[in-house]
Short mmCIF file of C-alpha atoms and ligand atoms in Angstrom, two decimals:
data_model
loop_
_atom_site.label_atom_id
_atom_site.label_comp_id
_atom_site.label_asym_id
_atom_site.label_seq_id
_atom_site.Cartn_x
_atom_site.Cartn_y
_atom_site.Cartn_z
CA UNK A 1 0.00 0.00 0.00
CA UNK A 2 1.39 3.28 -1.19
CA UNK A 3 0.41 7.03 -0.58
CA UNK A 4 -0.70 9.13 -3.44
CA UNK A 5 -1.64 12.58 -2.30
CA UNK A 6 -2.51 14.55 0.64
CA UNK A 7 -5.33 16.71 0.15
CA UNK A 8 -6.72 19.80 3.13
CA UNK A 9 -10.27 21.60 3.30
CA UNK A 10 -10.87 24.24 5.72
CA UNK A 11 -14.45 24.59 7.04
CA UNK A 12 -15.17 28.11 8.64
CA UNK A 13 -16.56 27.32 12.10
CA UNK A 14 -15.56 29.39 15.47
CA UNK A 15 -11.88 28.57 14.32
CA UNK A 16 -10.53 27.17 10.74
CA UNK A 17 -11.05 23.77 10.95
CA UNK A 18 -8.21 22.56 9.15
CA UNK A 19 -8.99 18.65 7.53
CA UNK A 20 -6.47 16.76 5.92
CA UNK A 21 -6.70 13.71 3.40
CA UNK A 22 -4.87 10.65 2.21
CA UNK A 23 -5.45 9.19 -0.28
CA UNK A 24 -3.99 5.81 -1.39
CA UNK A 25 -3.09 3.63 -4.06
CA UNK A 26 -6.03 1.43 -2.90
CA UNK A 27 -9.84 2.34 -2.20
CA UNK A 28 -8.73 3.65 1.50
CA UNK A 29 -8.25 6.80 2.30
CA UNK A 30 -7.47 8.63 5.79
CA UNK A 31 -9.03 11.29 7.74
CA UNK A 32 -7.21 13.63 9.67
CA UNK A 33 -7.26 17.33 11.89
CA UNK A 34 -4.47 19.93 12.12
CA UNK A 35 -4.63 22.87 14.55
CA UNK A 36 -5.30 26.19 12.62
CA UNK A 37 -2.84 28.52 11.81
CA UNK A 38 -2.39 30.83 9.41
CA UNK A 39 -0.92 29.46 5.88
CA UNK A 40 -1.14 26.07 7.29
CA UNK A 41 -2.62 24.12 4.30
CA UNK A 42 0.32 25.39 2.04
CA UNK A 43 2.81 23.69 4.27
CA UNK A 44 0.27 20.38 4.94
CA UNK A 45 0.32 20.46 0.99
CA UNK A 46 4.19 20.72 0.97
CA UNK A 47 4.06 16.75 2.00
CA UNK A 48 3.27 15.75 -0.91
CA UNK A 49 6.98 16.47 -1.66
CA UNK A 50 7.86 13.50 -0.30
CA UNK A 51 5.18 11.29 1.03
CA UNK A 52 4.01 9.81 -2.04
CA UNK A 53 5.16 6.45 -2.62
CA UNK A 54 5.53 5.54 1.06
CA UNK A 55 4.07 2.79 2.94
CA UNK A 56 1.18 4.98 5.27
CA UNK A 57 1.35 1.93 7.73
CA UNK A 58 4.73 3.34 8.48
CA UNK A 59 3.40 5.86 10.94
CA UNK A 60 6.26 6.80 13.19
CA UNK A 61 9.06 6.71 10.68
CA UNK A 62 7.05 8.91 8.46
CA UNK A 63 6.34 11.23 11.66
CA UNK A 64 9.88 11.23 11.98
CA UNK A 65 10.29 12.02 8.31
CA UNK A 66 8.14 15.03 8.47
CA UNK A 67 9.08 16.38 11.60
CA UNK A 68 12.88 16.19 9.71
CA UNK A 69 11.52 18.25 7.05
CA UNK A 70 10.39 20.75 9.06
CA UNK A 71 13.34 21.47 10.68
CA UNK A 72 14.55 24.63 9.60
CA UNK A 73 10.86 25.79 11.18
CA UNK A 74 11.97 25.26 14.73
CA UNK A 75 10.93 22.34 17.56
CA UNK A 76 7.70 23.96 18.03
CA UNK A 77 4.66 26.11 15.95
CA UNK A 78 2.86 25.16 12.82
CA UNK A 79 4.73 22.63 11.37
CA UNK A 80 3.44 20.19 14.06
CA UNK A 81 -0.11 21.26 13.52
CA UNK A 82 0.81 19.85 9.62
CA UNK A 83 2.35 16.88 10.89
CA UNK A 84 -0.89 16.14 13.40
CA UNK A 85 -3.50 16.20 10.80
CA UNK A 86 -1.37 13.79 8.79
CA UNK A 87 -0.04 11.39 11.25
CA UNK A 88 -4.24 10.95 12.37
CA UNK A 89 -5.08 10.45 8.67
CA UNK A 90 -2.42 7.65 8.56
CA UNK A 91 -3.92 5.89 11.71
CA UNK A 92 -7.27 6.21 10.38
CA UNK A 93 -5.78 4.23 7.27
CA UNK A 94 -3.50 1.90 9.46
CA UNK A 95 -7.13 1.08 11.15
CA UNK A 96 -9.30 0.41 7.91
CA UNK A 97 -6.82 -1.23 6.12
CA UNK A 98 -6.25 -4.02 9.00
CA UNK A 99 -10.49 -4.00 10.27
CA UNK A 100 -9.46 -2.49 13.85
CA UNK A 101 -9.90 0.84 15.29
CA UNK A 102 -7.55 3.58 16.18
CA UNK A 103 -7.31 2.57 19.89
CA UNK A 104 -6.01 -0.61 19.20
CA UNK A 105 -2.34 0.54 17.98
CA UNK A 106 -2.52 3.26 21.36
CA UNK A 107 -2.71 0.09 23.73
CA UNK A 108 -5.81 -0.97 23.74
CA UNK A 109 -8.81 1.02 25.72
CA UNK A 110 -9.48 1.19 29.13
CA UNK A 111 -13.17 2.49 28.44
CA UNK A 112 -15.82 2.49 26.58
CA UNK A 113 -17.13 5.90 26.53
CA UNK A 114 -14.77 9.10 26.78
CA UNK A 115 -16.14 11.72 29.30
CA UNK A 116 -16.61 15.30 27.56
CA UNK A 117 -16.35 18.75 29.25
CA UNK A 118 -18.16 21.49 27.62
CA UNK A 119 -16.17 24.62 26.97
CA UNK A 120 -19.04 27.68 27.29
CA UNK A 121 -19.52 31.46 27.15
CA UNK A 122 -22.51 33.50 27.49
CA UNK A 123 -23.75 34.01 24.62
CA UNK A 124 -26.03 32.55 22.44
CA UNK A 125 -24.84 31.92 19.07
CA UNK A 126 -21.58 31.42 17.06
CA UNK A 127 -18.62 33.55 17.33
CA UNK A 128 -15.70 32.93 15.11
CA UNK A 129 -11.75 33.94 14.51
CA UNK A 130 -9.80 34.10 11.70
CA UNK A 131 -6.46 32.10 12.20
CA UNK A 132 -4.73 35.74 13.23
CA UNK A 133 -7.16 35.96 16.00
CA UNK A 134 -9.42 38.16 14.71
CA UNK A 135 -13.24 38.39 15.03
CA UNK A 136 -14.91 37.56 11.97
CA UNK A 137 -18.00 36.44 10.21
CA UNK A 138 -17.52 33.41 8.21
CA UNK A 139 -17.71 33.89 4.13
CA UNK A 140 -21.06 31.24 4.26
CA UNK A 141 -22.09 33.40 6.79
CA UNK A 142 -21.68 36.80 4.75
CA UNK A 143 -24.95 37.59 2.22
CA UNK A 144 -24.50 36.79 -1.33
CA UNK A 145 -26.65 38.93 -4.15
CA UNK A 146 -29.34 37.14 -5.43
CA UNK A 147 -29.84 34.86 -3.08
CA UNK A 148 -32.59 32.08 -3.84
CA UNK A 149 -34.43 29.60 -1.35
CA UNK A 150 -31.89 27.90 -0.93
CA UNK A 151 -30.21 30.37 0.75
CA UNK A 152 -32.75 30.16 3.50
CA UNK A 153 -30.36 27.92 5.54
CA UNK A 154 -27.67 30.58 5.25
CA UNK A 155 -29.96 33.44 6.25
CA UNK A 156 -30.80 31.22 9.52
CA UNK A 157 -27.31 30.07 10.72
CA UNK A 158 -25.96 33.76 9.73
CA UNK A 159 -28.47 35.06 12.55
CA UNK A 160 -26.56 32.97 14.60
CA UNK A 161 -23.20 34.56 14.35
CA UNK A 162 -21.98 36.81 17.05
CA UNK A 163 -18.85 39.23 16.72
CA UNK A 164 -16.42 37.59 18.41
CA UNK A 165 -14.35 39.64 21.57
CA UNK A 166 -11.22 41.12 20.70
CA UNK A 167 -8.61 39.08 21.16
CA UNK A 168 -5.56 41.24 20.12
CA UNK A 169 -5.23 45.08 22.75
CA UNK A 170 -7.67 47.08 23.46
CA UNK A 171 -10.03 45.24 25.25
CA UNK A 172 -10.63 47.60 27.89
CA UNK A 173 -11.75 49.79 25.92
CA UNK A 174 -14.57 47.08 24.45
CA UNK A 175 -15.35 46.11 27.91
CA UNK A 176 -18.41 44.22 26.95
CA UNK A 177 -20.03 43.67 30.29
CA UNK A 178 -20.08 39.46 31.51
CA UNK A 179 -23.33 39.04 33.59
CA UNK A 180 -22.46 36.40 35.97
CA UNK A 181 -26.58 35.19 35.48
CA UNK A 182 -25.64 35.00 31.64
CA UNK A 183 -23.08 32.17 32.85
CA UNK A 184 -25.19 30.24 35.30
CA UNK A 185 -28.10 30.19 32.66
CA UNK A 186 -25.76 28.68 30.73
CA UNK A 187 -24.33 26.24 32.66
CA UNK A 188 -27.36 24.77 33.91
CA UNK A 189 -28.59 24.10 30.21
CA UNK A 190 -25.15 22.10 29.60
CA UNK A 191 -25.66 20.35 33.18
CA UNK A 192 -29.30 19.28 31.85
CA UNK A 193 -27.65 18.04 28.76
CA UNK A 194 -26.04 15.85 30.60
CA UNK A 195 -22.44 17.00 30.73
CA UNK A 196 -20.47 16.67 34.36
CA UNK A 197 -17.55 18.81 33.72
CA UNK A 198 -17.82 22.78 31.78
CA UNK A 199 -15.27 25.21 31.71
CA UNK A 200 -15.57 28.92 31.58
CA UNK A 201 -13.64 31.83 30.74
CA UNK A 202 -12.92 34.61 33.90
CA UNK A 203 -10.17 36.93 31.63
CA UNK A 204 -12.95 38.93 30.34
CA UNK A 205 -12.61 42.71 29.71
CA UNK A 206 -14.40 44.63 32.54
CA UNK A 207 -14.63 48.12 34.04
CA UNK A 208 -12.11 47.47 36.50
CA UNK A 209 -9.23 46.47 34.17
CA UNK A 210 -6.74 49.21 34.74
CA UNK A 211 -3.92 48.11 32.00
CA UNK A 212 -4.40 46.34 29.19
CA UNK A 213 -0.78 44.77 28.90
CA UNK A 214 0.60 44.87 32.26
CA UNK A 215 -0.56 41.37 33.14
CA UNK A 216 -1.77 42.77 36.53
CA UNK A 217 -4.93 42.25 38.30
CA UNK A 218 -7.20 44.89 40.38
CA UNK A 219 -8.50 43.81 43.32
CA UNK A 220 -12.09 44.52 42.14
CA UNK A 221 -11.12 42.03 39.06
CA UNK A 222 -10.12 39.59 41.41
CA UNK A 223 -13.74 39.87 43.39
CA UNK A 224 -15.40 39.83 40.08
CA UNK A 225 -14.08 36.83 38.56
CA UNK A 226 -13.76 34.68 41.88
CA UNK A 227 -18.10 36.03 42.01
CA UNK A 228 -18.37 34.73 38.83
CA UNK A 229 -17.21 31.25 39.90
CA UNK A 230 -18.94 31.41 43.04
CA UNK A 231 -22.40 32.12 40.93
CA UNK A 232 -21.31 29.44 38.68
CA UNK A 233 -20.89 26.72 41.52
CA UNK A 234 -24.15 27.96 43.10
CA UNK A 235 -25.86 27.26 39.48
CA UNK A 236 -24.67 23.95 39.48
CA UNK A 237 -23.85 22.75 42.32
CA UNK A 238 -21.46 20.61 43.72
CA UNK A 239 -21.82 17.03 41.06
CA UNK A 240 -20.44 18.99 38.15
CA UNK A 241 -16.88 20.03 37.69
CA UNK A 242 -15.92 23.25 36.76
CA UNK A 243 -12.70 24.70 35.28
CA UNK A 244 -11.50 28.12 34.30
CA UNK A 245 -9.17 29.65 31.65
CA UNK A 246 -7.18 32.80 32.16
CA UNK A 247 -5.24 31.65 28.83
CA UNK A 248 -2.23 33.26 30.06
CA UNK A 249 -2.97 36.70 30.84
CA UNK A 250 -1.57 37.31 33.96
CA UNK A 251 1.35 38.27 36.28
CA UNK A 252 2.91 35.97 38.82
CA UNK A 253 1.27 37.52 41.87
CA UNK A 254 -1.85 38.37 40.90
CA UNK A 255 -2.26 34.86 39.74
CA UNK A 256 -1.99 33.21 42.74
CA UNK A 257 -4.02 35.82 44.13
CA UNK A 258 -7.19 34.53 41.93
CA UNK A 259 -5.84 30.88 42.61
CA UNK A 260 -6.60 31.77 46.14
CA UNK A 261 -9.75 33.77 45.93
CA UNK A 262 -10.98 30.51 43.83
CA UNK A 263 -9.66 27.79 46.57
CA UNK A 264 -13.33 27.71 48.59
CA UNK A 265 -14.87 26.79 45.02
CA UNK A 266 -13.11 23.87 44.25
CA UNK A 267 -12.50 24.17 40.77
CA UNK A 268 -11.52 20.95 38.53
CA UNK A 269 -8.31 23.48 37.40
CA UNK A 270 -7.49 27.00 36.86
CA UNK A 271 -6.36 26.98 33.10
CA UNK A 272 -2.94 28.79 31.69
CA UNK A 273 -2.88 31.71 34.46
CA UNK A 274 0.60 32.66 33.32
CA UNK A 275 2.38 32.78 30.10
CA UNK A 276 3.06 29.15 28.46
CA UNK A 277 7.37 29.84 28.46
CA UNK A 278 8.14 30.50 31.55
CA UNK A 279 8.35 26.81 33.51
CA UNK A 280 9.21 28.27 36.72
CA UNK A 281 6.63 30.95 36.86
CA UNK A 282 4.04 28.87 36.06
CA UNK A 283 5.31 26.28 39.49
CA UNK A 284 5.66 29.40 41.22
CA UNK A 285 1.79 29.57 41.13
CA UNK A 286 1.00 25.71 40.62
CA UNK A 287 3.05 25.47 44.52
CA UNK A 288 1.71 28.65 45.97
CA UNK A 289 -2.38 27.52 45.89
CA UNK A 290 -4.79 24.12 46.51
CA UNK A 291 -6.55 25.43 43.37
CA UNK A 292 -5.16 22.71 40.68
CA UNK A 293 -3.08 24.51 37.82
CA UNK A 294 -3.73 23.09 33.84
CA UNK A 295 -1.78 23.60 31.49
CA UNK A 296 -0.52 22.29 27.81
CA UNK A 297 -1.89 23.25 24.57
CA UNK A 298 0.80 25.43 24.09
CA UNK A 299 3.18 23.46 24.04
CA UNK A 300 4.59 21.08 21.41
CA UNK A 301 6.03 16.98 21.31
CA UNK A 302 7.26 15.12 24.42
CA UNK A 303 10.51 16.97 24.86
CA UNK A 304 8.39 20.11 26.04
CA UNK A 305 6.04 18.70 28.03
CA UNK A 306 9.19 16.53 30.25
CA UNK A 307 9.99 20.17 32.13
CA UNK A 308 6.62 21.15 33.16
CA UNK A 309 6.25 17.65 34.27
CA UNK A 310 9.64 17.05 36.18
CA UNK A 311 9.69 20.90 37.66
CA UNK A 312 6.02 19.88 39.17
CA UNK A 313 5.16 22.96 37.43
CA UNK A 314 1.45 21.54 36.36
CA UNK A 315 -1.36 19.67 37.87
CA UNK A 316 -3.52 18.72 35.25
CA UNK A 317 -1.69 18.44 32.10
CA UNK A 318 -3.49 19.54 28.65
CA UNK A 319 -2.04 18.76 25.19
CA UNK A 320 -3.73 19.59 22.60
CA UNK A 321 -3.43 16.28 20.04
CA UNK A 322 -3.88 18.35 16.63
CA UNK A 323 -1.34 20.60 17.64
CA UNK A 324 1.97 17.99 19.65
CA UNK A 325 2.53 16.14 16.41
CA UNK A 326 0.30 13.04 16.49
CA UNK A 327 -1.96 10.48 18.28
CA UNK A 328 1.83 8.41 19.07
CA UNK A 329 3.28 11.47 20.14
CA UNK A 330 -0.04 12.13 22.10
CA UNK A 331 0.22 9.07 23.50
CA UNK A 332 3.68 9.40 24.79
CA UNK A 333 3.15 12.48 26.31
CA UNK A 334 0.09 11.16 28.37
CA UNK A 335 2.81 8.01 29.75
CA UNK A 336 5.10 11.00 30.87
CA UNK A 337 2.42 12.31 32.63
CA UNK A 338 1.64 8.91 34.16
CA UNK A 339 4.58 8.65 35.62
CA UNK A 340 4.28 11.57 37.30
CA UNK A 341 0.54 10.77 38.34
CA UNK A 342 -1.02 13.34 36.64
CA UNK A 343 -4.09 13.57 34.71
CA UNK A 344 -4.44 14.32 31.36
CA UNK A 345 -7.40 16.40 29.96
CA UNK A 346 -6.41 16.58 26.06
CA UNK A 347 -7.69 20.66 24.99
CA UNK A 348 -9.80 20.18 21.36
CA UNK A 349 -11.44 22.65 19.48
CA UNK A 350 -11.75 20.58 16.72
CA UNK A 351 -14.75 19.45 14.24
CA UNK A 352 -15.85 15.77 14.67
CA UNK A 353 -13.00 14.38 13.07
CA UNK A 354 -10.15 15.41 15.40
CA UNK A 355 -12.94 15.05 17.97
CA UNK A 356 -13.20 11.67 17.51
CA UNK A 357 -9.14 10.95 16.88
CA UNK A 358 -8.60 12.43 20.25
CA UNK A 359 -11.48 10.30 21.56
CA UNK A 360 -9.50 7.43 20.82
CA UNK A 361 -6.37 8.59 22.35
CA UNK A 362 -8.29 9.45 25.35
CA UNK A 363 -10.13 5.66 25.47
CA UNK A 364 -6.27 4.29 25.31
CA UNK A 365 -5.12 7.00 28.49
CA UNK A 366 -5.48 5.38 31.53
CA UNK A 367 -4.62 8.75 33.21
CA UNK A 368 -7.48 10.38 31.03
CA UNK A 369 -9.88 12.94 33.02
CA UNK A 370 -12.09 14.45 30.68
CA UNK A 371 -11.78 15.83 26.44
CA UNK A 372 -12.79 19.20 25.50
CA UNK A 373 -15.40 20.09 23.44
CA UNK A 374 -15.67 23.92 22.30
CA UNK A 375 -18.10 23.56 19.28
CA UNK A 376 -21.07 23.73 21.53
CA UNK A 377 -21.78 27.49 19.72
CA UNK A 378 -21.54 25.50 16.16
CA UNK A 379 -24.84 24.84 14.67
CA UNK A 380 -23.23 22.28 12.09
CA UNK A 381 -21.15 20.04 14.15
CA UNK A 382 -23.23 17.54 13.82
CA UNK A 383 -24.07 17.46 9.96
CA UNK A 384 -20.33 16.97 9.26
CA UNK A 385 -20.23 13.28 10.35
CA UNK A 386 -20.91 10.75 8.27
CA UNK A 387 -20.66 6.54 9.24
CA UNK A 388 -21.56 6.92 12.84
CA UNK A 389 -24.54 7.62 15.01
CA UNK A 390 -25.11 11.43 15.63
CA UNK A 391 -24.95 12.82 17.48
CA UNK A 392 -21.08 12.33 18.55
CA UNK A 393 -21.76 13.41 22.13
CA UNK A 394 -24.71 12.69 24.18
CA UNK A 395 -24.95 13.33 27.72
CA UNK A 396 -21.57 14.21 27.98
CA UNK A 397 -19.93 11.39 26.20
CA UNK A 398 -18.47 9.79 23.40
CA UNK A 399 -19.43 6.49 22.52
CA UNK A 400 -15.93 4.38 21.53
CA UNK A 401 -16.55 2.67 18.61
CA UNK A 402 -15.22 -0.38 17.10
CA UNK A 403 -15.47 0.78 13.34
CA UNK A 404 -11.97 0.39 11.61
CA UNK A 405 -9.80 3.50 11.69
CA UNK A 406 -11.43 6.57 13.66
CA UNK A 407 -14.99 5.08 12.77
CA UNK A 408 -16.17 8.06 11.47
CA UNK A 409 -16.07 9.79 7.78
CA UNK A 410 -16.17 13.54 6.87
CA UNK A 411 -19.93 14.57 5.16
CA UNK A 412 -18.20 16.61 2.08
CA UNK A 413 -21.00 17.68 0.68
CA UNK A 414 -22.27 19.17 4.04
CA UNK A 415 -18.42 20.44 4.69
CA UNK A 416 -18.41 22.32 1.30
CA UNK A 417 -21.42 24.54 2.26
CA UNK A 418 -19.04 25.42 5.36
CA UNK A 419 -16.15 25.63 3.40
CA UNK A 420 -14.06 28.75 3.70
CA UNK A 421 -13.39 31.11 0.92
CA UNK A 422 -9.87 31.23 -1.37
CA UNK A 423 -8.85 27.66 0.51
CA UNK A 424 -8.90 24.33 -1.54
CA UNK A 425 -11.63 21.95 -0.73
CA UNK A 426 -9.53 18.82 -1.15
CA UNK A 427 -8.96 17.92 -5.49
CA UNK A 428 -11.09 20.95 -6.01
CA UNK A 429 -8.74 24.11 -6.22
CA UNK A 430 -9.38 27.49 -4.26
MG1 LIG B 1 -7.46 27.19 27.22
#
């Protein structure tokens, strides 16, 4: 069995959802996610340089073979976003072409359904960013002239698009008011659905941000966000989980300080609280409060993940398997954490497909805790799959299945209404 091309697609969703293919001399072909970034499916498409011709079955040596050609790029960053969608697609062809799923070549699994947390905000319908990080409304999204009846479905899901927040400076001056009752309501729909772990965000711009850039924290920020948890905990009391993300905004100090203000709450973690470089920083606060500290989709392939791990700088560790170069690469970083008995709970804001790749890393982790899911605010999520039961989660799972490969197939027709603008959609060019 030989590879013959490797094709991409980007569907416009809250982020690019970057899909790879490979194709094969035979019928099979493999299904796979990257991490956006921006260019990305220029350098994915820069395999086909050199992967035609191999065996796919070879997955680690050709891991190896593209993580060599990437090189000159560094040992973190896009290039191991590329090498993640493609090393999934060549599981998901190891799988089908031997009748086993995924799981099996990650050792097996040690359950049967994957527990899901739900990643939430406040509001109500879709807000999306361009692979720079900026708010945008999707080209499906955007009104076309002349639009016919069948445009109806557009008008309806484009109703449903929010302007994202700003991302890049200047927040304070957009302070766009969180109502901590926007959040409970929330939360208590996803605890009805049936999910026992959600995650919220608490680094949102408010009146009482003095600095945009200084990474410090007022003491009337501190008492808002550690309210908002408290209303949150209140909402749904104490059988669901909850997490936070501060997704590295902050200071040393005032970092613990929120740690601290959050302790009476017990939180499941307090996400990235400092920036992702700085090991030692990040213990400083991990040793200084009884909140637990996550951290992880940041970084990039085992070697970065050994010093948080062997500094004790993280509690909860969370790699992000579209981004660390792989499922096997995945899978080794989840054994280092073992061995320092810590959990794992993977980060994924992925569409079904690396959904369900990470799902069967996650069945294979015996130090699993729980897999993100942030496409809640996606109205299409579900009309993407195609060869298993929808939908993928229900009550806060994911049913393992035994289908060959990752078990589940990309809908292309239903991806090409999604599809974003001036990006190929796989053999068809942009
Ligand atoms: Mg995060």
């Amino acid at each position: 069995m030989r590879i013959t091309k490797i094709e991409t697609a980007v569907i416009e969703a809250n982020y690019d959802w970057t899909i790879v293919k490979v194709s094969t001399d035979t019928s099979i072909a493999g299904w796979g996610e990257a991490f956006f970034a921006p260019g990305l499916t220029g350098v994915i498409r820069e395999f086909n340089e050199f992967l035609p011709g191999e065996d796919p079955r070879d997955v680690d040596r050709l891991a190896r073979l593209m993580r060599t050609a990437m090189g000159a790029t560094g040992t973190a960053g896009m290039g191991f976003h590329a090498i993640s969608g493609v090393e999934t697609a060549l599981w998901d062809i190891v799988g089908k072409a031997s009748n086993l799923p995924v799981y099996q070549f990650l050792g097996g699994k040690y359950r049967d359904r994957v527990r899901i947390y739900a990643d939430c905000h406040a509001g109500k319908g879709l807000s999306s960013l361009s692979p720079v990080l900026l708010p945008r409304t999707p080209g499906w999204a955007q009104k076309t002239r002349g639009a016919g009846a069948g445009e109806k479905w557009r008008k309806d899901l484009s109703e449903r698009v929010e302007l994202s927040p700003k991302y890049h400076g200047g927040q304070k001056s957009e302070a766009r008011k969180i109502r901590p009752q926007d959040y409970a309501r929330h939360a208590v729909v996803m605890k009805r659905r049936g999910f026992t772990a959600l995650k919220f965000d608490v680094d949102v711009p408010s009146e009482f941000s003095l600095d945009d850039y200084n990474r410090s924290l007022t003491r009337k920020e501190i008492e808002l966000m550690a309210g908002l948890v408290g209303t949150l905990r209140k909402a749904i009391g104490p059988e669901v989980d909850l997490a936070i993300d501060c997704h590295w905004n902050y200071g040393v100090n005032d970092a613990i300080k929120l740690a601290r203000a959050c302790e009476s709450f017990d939180l499941l973690w307090l996400e990235d609280p400092v920036p992702p470089e700085n090991t030692d920083a990040m213990r400083r606060v991990t040793d200084a409060t009884s909140t637990p500290i996550a951290t992880g989709e940041n970084h990039y392939q085992r070697h970065h993940f050994r010093e948080l791990l062997e500094r004790g700088a993280v509690d909860i560790l969370a790699p992000d398997y579209q981004k660390v170069g792989g499922l096997l690469e995945g899978r080794r970083i989840a054994d280092m954490a073992e061995v320092h008995y810590v959990a794992v709970a993977p980060h994924n804001i992925s569409s079904p497909i690396g959904t369900m790749a990470s799902v069967h890393l996650c069945a294979a982790t015996p130090n699993f805790l729980a897999l993100e899911w942030h496409a809640e605010s996606v109205p299409f999520f579900d009309e993407l799959i195609k060869g298993r039961k929808k939908p993928l989660i229900e009550k806060g799972y994911v049913e393992v299945t035994d289908k060959p490969g990752l078990g589940i197939e990309l809908d292309e027709q239903a991806a090409y209404k999604y599809r974003k603008r001036g990006e190929p959609f796989f053999d068809q060019p942009a």
